[in-house]
CSV table of N, CA and C in Angstrom, one decimal:
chain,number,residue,atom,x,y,z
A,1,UNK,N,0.8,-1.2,0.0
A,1,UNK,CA,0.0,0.0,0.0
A,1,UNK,C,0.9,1.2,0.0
A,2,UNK,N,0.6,2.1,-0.6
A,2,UNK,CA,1.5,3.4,-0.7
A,2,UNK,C,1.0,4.2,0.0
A,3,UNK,N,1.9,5.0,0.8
A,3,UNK,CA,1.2,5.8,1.8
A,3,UNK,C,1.5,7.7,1.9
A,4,UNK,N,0.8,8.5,1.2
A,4,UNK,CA,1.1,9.3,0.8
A,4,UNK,C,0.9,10.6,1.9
A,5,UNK,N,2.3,11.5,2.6
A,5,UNK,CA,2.5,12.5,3.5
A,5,UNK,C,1.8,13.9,3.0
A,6,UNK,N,1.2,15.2,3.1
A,6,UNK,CA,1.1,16.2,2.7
A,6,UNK,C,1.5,17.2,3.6
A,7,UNK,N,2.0,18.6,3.6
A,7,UNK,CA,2.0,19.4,4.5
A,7,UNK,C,3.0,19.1,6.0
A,8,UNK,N,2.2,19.3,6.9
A,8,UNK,CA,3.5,19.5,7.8
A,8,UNK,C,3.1,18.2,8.6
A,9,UNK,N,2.6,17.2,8.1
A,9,UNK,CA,2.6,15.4,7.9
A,9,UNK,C,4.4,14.9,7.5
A,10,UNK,N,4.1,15.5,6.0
A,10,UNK,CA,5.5,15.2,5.5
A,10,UNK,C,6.8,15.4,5.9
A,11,UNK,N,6.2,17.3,6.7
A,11,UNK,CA,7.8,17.5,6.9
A,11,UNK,C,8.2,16.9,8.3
A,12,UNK,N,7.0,16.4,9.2
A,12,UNK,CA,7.5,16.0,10.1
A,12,UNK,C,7.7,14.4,10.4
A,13,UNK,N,7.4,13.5,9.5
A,13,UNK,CA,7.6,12.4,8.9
A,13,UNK,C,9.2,12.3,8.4
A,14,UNK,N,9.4,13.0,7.8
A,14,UNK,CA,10.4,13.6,6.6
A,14,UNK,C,10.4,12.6,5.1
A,15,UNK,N,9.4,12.5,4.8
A,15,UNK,CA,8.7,11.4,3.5
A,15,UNK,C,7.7,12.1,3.0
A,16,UNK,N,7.7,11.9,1.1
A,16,UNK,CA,6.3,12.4,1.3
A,16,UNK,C,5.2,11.7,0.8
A,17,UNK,N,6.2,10.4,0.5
A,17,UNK,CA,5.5,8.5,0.4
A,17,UNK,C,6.7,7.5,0.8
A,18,UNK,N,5.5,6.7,1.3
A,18,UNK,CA,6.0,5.6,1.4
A,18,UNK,C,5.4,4.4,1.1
A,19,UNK,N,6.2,2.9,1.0
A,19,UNK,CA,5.1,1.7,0.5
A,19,UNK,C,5.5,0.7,2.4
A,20,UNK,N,4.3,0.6,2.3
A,20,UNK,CA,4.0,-0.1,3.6
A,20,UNK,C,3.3,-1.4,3.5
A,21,UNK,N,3.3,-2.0,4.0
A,21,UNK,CA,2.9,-3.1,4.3
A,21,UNK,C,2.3,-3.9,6.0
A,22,UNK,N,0.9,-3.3,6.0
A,22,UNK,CA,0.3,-3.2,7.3
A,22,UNK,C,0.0,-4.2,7.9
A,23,UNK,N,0.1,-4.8,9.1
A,23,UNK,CA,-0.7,-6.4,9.3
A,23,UNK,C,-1.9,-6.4,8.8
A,24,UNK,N,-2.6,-7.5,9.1
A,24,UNK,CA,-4.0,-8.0,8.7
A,24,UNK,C,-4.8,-7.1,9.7
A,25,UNK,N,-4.8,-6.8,11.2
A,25,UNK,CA,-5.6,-6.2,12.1
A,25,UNK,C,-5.7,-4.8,11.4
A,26,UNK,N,-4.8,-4.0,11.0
A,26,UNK,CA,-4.7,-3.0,10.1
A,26,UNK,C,-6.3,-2.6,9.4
A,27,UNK,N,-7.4,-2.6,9.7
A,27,UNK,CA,-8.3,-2.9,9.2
A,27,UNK,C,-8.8,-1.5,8.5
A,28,UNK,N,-8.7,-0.1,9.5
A,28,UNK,CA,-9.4,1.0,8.7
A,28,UNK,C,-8.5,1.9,9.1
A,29,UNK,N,-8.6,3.6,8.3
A,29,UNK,CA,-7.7,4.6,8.5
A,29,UNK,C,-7.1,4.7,9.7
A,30,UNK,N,-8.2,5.0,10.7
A,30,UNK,CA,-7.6,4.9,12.1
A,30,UNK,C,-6.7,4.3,13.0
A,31,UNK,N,-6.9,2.8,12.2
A,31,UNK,CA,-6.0,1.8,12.8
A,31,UNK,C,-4.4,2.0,11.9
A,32,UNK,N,-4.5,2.3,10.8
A,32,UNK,CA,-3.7,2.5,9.9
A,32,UNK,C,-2.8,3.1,10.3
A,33,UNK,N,-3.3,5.1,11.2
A,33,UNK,CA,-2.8,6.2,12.0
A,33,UNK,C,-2.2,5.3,13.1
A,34,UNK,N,-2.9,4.7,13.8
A,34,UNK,CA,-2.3,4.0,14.8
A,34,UNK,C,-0.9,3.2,14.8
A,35,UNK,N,-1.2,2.3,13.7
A,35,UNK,CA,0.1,1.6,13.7
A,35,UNK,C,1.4,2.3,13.2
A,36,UNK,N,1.0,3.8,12.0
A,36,UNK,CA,2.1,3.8,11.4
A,36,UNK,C,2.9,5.0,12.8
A,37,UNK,N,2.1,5.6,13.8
A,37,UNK,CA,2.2,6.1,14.4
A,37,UNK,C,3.5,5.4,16.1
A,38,UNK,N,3.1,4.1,15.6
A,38,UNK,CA,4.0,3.0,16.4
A,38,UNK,C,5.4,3.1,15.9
A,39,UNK,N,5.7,3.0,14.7
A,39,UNK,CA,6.9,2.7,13.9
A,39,UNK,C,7.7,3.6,14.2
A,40,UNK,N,7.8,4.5,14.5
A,40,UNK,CA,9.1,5.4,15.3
A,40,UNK,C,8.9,6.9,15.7
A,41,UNK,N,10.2,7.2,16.1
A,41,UNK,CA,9.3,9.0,16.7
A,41,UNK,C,8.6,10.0,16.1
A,42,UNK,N,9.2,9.8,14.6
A,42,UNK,CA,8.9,10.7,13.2
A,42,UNK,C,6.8,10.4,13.0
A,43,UNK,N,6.7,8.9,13.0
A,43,UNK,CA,5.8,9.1,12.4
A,43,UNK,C,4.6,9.3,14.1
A,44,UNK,N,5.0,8.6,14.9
A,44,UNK,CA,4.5,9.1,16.0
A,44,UNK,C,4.0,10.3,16.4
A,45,UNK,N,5.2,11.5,16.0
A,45,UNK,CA,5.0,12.9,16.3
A,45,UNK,C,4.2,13.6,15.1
A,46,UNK,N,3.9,12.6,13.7
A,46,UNK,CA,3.1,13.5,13.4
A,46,UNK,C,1.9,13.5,13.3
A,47,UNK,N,1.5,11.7,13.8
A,47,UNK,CA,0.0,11.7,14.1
A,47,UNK,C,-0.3,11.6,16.0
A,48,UNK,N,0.4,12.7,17.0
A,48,UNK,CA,0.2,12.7,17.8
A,48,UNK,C,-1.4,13.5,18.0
A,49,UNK,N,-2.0,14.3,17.0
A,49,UNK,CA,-3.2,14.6,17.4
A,49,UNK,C,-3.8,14.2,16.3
A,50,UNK,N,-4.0,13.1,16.1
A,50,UNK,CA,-4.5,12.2,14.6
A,50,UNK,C,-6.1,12.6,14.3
A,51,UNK,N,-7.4,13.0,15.0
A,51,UNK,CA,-8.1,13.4,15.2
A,51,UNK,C,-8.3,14.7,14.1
A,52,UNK,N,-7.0,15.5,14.1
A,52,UNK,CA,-7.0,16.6,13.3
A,52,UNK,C,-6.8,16.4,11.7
A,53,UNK,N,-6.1,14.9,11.4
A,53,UNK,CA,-5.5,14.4,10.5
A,53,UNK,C,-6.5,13.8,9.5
A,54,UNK,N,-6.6,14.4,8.1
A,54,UNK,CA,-7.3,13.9,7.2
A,54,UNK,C,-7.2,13.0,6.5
A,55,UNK,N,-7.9,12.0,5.8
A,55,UNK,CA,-7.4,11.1,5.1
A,55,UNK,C,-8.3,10.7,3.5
A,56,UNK,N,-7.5,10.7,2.3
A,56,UNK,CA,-8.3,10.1,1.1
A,56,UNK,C,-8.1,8.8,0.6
A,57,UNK,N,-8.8,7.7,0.3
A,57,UNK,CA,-8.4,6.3,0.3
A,57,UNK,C,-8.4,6.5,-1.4
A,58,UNK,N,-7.4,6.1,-2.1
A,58,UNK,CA,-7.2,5.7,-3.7
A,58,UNK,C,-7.9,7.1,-4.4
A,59,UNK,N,-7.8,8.7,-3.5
A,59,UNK,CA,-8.2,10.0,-3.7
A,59,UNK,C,-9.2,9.9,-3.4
A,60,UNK,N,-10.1,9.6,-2.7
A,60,UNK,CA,-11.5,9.7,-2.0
A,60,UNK,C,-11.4,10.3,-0.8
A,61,UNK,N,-11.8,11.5,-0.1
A,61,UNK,CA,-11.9,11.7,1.4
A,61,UNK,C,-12.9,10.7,1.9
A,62,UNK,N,-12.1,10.5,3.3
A,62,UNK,CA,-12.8,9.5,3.9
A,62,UNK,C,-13.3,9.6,5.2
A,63,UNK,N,-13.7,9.0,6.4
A,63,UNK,CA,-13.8,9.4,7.7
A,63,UNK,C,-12.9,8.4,7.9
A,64,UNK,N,-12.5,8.3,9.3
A,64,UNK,CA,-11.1,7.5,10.0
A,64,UNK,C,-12.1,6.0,10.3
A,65,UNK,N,-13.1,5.6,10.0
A,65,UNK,CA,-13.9,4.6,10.4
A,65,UNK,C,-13.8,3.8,8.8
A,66,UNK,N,-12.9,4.4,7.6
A,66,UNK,CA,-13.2,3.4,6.5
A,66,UNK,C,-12.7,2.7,6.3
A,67,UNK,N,-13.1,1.6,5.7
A,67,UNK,CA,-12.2,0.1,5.2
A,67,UNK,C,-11.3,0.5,4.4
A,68,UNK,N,-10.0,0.0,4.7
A,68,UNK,CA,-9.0,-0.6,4.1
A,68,UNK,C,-8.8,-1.7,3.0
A,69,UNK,N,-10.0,-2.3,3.1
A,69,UNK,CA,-9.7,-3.5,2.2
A,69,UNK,C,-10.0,-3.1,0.9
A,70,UNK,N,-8.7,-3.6,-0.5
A,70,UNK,CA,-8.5,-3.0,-1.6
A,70,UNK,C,-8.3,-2.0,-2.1
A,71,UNK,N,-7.7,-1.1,-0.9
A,71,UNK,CA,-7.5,-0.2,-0.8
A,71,UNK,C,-5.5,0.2,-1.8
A,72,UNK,N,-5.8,1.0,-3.0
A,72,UNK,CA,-3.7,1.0,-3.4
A,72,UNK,C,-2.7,2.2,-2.9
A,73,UNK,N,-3.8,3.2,-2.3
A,73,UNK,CA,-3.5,4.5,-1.5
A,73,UNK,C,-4.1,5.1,-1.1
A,74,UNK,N,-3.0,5.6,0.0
A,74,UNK,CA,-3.8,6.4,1.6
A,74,UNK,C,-2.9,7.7,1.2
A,75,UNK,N,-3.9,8.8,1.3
A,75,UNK,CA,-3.0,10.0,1.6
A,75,UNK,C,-3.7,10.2,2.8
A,76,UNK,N,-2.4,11.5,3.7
A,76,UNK,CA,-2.7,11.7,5.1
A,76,UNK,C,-2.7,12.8,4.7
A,77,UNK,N,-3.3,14.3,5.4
A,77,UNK,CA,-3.0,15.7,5.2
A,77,UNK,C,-3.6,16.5,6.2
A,78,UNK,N,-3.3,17.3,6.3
A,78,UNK,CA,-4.1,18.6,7.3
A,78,UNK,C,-5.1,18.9,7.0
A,79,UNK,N,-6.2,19.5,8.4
A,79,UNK,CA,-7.4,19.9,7.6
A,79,UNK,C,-6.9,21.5,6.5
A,80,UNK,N,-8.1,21.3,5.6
A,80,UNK,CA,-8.1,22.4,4.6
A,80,UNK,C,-8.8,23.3,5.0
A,81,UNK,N,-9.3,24.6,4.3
A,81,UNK,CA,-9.6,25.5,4.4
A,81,UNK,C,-9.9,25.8,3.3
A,82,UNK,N,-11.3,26.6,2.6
A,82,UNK,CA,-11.5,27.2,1.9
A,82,UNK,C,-11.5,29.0,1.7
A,83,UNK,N,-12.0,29.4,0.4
A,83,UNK,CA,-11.9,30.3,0.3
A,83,UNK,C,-11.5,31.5,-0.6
């Protein structure tokens, strides 16, 4: 699965993709946040208020409650603003 950074995601990541490969429990965005959030300080610190954190599955916005399955990319991003 490719996992795609935006904004100050990326810079504090310091990626602004990556290809991951999540366990099976991995089931929806949130869990997704969760785990990649596990993998070290970088990505930890950037979904420490994950809540705030947006997500599009294969370019779709999503809520943090969506399925993962068949999914070929996640982008993560800040919320937006219009205007």
């Amino acid at each position: 699965m490719k996992i795609l950074y935006f904004a100050w995601l990326r810079e504090r990541i310091g990626l602004a993709e990556e290809e991951v490969a999540p366990p099976a429990e991995v089931a929806t965005v949130a869990d997704l946040a969760r785990w990649l959030a596990g993998r070290d300080e970088a990505h930890a610190y950037a979904f420490e208020n994950a809540a705030v954190v947006r997500a599009a599955l294969d370019r779709r916005h999503v809520k943090p409650d969506a399925a993962l399955a068949g999914v070929r990319e996640v982008a993560f991003f800040p919320p937006m603003t219009g205007g």
